[in-house]
mmCIF file of C-alpha atoms in Angstrom:
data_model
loop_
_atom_site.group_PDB
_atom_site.id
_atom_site.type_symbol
_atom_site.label_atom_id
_atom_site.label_comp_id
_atom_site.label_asym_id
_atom_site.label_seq_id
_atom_site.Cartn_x
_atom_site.Cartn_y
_atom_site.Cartn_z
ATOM 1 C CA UNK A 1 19.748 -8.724 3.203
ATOM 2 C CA UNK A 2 20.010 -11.878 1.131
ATOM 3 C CA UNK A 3 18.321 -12.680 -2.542
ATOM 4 C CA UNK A 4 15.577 -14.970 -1.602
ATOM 5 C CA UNK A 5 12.201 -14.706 -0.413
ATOM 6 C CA UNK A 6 13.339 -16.829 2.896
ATOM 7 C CA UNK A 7 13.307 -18.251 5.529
ATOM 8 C CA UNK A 8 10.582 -20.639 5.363
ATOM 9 C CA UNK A 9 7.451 -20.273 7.422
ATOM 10 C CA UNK A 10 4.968 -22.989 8.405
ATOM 11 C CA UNK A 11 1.346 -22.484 8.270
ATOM 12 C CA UNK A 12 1.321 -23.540 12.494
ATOM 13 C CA UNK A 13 4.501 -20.479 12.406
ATOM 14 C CA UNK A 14 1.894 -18.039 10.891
ATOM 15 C CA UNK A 15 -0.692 -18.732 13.121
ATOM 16 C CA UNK A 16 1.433 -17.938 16.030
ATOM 17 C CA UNK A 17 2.587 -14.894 14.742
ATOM 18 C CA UNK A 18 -1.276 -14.004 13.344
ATOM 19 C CA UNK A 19 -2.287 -14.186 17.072
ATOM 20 C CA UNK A 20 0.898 -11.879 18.168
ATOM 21 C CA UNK A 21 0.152 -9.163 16.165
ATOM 22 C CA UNK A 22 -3.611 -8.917 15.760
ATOM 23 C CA UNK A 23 -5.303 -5.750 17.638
ATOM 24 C CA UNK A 24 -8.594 -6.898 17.700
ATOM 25 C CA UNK A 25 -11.325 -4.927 19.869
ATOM 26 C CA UNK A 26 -8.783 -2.256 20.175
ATOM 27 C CA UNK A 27 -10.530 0.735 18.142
ATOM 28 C CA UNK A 28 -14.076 1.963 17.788
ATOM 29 C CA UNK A 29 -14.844 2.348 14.745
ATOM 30 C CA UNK A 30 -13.007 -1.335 14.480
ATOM 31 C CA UNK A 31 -13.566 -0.752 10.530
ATOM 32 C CA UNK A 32 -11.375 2.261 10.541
ATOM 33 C CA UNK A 33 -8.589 0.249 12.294
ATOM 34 C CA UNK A 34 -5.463 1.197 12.708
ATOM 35 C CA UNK A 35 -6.127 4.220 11.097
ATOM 36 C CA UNK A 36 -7.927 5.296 13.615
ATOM 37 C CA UNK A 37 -4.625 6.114 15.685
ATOM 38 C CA UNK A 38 -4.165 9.360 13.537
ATOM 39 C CA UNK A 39 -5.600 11.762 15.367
ATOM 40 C CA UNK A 40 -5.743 15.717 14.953
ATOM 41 C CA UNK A 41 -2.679 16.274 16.731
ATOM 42 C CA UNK A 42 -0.847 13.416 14.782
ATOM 43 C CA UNK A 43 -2.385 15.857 11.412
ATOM 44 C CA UNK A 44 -0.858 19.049 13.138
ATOM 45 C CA UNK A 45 2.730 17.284 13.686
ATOM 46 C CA UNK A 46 2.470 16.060 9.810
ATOM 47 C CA UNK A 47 1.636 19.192 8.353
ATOM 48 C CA UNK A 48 4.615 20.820 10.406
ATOM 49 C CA UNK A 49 7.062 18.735 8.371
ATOM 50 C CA UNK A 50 6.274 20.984 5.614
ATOM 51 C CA UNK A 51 9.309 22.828 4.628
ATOM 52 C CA UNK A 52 9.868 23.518 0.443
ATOM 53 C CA UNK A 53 5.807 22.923 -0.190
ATOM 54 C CA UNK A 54 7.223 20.557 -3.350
ATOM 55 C CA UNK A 55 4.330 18.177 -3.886
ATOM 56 C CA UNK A 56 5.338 14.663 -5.652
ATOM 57 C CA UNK A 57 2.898 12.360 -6.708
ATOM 58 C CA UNK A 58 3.066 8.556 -6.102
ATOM 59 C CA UNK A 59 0.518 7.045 -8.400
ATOM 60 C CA UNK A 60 1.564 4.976 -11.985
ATOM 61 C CA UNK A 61 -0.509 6.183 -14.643
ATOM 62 C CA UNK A 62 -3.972 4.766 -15.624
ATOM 63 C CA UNK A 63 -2.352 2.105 -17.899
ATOM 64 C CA UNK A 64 -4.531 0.178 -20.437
ATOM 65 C CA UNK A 65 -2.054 -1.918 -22.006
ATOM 66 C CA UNK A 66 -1.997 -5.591 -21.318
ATOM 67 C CA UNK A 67 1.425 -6.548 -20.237
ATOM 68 C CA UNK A 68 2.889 -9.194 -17.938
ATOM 69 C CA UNK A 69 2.252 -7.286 -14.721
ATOM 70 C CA UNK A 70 -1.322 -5.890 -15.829
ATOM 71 C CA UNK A 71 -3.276 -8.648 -17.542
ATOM 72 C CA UNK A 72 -6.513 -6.330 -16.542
ATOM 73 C CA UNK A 73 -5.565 -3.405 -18.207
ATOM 74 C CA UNK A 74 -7.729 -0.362 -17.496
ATOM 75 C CA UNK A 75 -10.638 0.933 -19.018
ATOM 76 C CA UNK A 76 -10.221 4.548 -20.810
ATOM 77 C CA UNK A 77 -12.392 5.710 -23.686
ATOM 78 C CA UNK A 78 -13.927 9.168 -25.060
ATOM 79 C CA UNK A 79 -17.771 9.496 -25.057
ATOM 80 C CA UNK A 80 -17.935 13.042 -26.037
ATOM 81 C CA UNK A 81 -16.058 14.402 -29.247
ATOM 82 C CA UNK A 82 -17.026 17.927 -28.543
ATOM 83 C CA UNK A 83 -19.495 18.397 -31.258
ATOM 84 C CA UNK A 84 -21.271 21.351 -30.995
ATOM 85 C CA UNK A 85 -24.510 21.839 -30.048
ATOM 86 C CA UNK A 86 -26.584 24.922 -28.616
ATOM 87 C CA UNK A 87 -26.084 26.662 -25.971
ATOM 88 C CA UNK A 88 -22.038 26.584 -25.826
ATOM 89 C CA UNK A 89 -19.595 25.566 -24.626
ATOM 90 C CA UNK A 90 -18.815 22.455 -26.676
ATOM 91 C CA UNK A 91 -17.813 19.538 -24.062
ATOM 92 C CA UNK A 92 -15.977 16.119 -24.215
ATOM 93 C CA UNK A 93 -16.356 13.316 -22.099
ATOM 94 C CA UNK A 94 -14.774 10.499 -21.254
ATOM 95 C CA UNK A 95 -15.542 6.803 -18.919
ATOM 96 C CA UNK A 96 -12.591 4.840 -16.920
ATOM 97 C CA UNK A 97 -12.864 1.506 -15.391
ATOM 98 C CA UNK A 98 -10.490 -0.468 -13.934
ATOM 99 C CA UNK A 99 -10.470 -3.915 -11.911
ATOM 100 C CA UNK A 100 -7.730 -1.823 -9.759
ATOM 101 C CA UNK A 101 -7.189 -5.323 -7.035
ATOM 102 C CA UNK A 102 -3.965 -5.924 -9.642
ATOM 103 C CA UNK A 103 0.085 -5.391 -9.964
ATOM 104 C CA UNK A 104 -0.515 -2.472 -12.256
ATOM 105 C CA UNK A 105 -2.611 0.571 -10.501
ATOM 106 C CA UNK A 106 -1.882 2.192 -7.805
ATOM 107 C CA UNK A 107 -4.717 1.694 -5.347
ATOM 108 C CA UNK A 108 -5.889 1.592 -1.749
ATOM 109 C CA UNK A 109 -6.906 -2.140 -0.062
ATOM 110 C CA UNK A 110 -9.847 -1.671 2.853
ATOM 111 C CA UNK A 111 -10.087 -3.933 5.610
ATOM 112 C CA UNK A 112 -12.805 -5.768 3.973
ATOM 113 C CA UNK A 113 -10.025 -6.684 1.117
ATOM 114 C CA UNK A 114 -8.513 -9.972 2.799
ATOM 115 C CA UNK A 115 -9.994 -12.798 5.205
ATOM 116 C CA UNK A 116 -7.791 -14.857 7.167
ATOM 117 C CA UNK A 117 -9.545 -17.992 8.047
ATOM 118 C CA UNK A 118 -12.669 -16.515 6.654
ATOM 119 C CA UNK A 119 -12.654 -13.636 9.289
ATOM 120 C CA UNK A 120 -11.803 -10.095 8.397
ATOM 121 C CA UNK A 121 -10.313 -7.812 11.125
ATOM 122 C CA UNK A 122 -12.051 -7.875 14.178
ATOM 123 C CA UNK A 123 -13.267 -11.082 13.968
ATOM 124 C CA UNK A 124 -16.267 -10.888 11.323
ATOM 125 C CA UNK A 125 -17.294 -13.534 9.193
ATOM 126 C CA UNK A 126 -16.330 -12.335 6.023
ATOM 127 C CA UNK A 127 -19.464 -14.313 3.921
ATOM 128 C CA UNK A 128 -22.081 -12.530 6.479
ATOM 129 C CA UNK A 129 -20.784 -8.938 5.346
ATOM 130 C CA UNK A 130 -19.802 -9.267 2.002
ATOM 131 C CA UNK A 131 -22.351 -9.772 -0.480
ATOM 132 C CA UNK A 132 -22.780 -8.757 -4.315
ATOM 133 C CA UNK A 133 -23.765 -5.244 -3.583
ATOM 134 C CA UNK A 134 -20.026 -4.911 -1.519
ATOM 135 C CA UNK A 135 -19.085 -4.700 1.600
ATOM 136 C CA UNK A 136 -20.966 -3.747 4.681
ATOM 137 C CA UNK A 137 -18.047 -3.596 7.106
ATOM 138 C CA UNK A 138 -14.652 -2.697 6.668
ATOM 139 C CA UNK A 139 -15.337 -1.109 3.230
ATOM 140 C CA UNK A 140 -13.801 1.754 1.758
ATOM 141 C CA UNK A 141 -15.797 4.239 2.733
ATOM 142 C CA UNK A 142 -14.820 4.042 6.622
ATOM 143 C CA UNK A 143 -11.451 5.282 6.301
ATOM 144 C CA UNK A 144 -11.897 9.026 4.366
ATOM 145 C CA UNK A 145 -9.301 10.655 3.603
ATOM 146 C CA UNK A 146 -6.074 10.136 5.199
ATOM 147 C CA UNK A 147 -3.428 13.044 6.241
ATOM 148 C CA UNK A 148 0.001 11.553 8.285
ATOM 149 C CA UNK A 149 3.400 11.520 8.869
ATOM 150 C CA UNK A 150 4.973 9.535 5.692
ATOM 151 C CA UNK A 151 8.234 7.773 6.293
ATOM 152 C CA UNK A 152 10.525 6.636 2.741
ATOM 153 C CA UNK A 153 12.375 3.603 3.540
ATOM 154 C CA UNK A 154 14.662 3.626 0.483
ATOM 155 C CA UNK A 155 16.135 0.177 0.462
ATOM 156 C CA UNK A 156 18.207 0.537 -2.813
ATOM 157 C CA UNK A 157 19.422 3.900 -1.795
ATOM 158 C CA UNK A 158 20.533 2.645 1.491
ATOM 159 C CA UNK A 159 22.261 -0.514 0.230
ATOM 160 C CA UNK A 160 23.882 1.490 -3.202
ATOM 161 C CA UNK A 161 21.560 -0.465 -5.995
ATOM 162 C CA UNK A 162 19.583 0.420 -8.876
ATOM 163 C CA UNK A 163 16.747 -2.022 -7.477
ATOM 164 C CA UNK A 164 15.708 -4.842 -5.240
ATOM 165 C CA UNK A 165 15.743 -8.214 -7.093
ATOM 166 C CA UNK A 166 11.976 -9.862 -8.017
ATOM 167 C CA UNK A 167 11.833 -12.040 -4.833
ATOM 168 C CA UNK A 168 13.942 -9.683 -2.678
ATOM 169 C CA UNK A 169 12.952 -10.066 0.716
ATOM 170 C CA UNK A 170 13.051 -7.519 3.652
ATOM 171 C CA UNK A 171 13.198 -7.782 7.116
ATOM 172 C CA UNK A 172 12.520 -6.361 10.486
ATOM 173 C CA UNK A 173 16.406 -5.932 10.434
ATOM 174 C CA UNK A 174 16.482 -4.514 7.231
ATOM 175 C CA UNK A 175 14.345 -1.805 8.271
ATOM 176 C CA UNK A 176 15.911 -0.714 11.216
ATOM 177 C CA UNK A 177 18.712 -0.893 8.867
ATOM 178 C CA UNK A 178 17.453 1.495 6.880
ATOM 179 C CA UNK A 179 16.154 4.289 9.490
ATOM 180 C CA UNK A 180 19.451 4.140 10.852
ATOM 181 C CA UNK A 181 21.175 5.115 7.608
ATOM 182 C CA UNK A 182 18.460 7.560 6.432
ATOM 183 C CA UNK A 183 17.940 9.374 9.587
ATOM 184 C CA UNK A 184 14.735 8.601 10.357
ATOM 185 C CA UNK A 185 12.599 7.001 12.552
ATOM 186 C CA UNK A 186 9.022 5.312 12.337
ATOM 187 C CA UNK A 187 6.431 6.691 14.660
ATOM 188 C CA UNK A 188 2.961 5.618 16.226
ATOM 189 C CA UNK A 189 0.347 6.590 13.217
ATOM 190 C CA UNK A 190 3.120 6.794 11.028
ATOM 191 C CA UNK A 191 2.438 6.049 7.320
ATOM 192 C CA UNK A 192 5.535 3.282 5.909
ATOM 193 C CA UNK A 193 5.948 3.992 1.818
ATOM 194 C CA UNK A 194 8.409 0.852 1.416
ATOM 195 C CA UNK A 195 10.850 1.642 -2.262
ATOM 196 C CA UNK A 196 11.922 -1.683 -3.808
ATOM 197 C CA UNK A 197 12.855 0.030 -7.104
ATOM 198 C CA UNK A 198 10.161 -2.345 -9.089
ATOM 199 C CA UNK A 199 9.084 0.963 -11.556
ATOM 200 C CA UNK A 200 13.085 1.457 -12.229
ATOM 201 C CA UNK A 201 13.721 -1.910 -13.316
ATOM 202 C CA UNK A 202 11.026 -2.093 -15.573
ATOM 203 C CA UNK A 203 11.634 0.507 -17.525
ATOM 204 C CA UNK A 204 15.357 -0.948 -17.874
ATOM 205 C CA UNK A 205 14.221 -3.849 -17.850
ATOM 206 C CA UNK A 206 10.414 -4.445 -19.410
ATOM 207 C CA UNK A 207 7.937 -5.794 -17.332
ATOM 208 C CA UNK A 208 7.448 -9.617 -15.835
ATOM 209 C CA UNK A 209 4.697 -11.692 -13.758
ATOM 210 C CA UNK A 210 5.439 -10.267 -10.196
ATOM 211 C CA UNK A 211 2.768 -13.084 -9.222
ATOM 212 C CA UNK A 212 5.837 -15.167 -9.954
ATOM 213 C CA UNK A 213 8.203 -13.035 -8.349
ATOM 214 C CA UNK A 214 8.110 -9.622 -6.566
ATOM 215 C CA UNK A 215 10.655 -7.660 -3.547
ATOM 216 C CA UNK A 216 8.578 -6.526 -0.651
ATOM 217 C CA UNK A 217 8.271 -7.275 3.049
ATOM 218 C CA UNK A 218 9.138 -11.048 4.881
ATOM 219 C CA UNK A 219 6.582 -11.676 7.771
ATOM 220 C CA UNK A 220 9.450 -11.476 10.199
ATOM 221 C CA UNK A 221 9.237 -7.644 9.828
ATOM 222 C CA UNK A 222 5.589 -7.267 10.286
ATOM 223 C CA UNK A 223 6.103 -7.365 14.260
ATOM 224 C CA UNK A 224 8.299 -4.437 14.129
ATOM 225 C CA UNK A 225 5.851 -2.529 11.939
ATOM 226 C CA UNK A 226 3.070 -3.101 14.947
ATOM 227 C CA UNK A 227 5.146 -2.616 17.230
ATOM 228 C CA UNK A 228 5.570 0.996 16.029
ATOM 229 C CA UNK A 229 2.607 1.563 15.917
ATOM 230 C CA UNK A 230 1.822 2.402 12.654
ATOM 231 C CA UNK A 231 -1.542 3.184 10.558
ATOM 232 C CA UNK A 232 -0.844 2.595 6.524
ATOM 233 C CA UNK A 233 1.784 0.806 4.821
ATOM 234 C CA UNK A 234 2.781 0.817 1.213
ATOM 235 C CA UNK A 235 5.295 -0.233 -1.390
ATOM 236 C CA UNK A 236 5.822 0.614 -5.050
ATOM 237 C CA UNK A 237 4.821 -3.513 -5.224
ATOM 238 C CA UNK A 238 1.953 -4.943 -3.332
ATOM 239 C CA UNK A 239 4.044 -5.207 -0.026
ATOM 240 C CA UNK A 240 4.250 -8.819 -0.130
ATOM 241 C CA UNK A 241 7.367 -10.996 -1.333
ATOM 242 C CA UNK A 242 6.533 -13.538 -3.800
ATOM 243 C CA UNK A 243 6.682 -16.336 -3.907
ATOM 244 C CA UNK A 244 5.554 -16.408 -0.755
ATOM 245 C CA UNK A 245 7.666 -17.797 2.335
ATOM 246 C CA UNK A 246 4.424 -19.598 4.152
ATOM 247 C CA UNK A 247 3.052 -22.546 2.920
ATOM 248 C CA UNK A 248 -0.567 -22.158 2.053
ATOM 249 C CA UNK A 249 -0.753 -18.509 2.245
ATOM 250 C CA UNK A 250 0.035 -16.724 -1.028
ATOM 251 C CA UNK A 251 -0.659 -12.999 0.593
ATOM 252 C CA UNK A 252 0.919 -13.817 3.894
ATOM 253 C CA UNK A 253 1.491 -9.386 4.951
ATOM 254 C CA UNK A 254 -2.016 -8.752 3.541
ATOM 255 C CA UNK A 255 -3.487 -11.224 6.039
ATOM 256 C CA UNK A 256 -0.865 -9.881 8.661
ATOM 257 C CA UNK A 257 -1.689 -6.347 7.790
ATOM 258 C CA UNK A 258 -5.626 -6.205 6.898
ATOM 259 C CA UNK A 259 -6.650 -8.966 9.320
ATOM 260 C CA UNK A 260 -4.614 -9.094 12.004
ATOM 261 C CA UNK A 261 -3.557 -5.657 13.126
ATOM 262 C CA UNK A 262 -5.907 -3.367 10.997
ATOM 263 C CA UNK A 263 -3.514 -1.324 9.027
ATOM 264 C CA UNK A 264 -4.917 -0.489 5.099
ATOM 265 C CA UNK A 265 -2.565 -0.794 2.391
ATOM 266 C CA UNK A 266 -1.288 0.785 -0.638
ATOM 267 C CA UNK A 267 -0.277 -1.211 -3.191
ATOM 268 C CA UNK A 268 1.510 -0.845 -6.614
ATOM 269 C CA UNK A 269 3.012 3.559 -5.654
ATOM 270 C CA UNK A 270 5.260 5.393 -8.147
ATOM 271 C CA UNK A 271 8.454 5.971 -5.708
ATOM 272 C CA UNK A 272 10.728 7.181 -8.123
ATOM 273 C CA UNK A 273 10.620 10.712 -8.014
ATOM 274 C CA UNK A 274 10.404 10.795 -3.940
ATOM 275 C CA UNK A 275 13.204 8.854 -3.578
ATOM 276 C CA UNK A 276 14.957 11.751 -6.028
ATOM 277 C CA UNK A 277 13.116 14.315 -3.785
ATOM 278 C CA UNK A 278 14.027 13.438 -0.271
ATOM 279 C CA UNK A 279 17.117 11.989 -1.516
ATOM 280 C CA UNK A 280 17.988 15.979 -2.774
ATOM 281 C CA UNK A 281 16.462 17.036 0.745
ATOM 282 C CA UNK A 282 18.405 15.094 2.947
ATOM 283 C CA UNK A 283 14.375 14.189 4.366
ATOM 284 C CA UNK A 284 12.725 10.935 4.142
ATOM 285 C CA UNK A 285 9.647 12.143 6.253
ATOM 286 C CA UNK A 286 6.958 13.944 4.726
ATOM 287 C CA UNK A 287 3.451 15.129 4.865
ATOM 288 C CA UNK A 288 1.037 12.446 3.012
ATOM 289 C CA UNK A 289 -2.359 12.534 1.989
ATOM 290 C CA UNK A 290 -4.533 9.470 0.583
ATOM 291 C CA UNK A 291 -8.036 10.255 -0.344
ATOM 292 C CA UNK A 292 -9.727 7.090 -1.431
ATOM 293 C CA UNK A 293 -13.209 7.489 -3.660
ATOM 294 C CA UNK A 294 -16.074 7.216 -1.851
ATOM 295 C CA UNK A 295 -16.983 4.057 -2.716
ATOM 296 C CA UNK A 296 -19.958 2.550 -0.774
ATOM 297 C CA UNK A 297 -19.302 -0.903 -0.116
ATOM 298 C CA UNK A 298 -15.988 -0.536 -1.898
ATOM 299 C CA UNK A 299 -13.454 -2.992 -0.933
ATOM 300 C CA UNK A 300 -10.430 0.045 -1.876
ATOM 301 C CA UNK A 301 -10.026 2.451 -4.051
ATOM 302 C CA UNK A 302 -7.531 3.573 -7.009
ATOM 303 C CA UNK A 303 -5.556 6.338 -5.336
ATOM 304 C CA UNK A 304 -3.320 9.118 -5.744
ATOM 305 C CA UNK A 305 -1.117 9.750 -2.812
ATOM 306 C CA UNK A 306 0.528 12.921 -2.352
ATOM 307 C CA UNK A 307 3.822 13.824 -0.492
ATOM 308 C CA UNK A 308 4.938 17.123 0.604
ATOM 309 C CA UNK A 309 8.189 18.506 1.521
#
């Protein structure tokens, strides 16, 4: 694995490779896409991997402090104090908002999230299903909850670091790198949590603009990742190196990922204390759930993803 976000792709190189990968017509529902490959026996295997029942939690807080890396901070504020008033109990009450599409919440990204050449997966025209009320296809509400097979690829634990470098890329190779050293293998409706060490580093290191600069995934490895077969892929950054390698294309995996091949993506996890978790079990598959809000029209969701060992 080298420092830099490289090699360099052309936009004619992306094409190509947007064509390769793209599964389109292969589900019905289409808007459930890949996700549509776990089935109930795919559930029963999943929930079979439980062994300890310890439950870790992969969201970052609900942070409303404007930093570098969340210049949308979110929305928390009390609207009940609790003051009493007849018949008890006393109650308090509060409202959250949060423009979640950012580097700093952990959230869910529908189909209907990214258009490649103004076409979301499956081939519809993004501006004739997306309107001000939301989404009509592709939207949140199509996938439900999810419950899969999760699979840790811990880069930094594999390759001895503390972290991956801002602009850190990985590669096909790197992840068969990776299962290969952690004893585990990706699987057809497999769910890929990809640890960069980003959360690490910033509390060692404070936060920066990972617009500018972020670890996560080359497109070279995205043809591996269909090629298994799998139905949700995520990363304690937003999954795409940055800067990006392809000219013209500043979210090159999200268009690989949402339009192309259909997988969802979760964006922004907490994988600290699962890397310390499976790290202590010797296990880097798990039991995940991801239950999404049911959002009509929603184009993702803030999430808390559970794994269990």
């Amino acid at each position: 694995m080298t420092s830099s976000n490289g090699p360099a792709v052309s936009r004619e190189e992306f094409d190509a490779l947007f064509e390769t990968v793209r599964t389109w017509g292969r589900w019905t529902p289409a808007d459930r896409g890949a996700w549509n490959r776990v089935t109930p026996e795919q559930v029963r295997r999943a929930v079979s991997r439980v062994r300890s029942g310890a439950v870790v939690p992969l969201a970052r807080p609900w942070d409303t402090r404007s930093a570098p890396d969340n210049p949308k901070p979110a929305l928390h504020h009390m609207t009940d104090l609790g003051d009493v008033e007849a018949p008890e109990p006393s109650v308090h009450k509060d409202f959250l908002a949060a423009d979640y599409h950012g580097k700093g919440m952990t959230h869910l990204d529908a189909l209907c999230h990214a258009a490649y050449r103004g076409q979301l997966y499956g081939g519809r025209a993004a501006h004739e299903v997306i309107d001000a009320a939301g989404a009509h296809y592709g939207a949140v509400g199509a996938l439900g909850p999810l419950v899969t097979t999760g699979v840790l690829l811990d880069l930094p634990a594999v390759l001895g670091t503390a972290w991956l470098e801002p602009g850190q890329a990985v590669h096909a190779e790197d992840i068969v790198a990776a299962e290969r050293a952690l004893g585990v293998a990706i699987g057809e409706g497999d769910a890929v949590l990809l640890r960069s060490g980003s959360p690490r580093r910033r509390a060692e290191r404070g936060a920066w603009d990972p617009d500018a600069a972020s670890a996560g995934l080359h497109v070279d490895a995205v043809p591996l990742l269909a090629e298994r077969g799998i139905a949700l892929l995520g990363g304690d950054g937003d999954n795409d190196v940055r800067p990006s390698p392809v000219d013209g294309v500043h979210s090159p995996v999200h268009a690989l990922a949402l339009a192309a091949i259909g997988v969802p993506l979760l964006d922004n996890l907490d994988l600290e204390a699962l890397s310390a978790a499976t790290a202590e079990a010797g296990r880097f598959a798990f039991l995940l759930v991801v239950a999404p809000l049911n959002v009509p029209g929603g184009t993702g969701s803030p999430v808390t993803p559970v794994a269990v060992l």
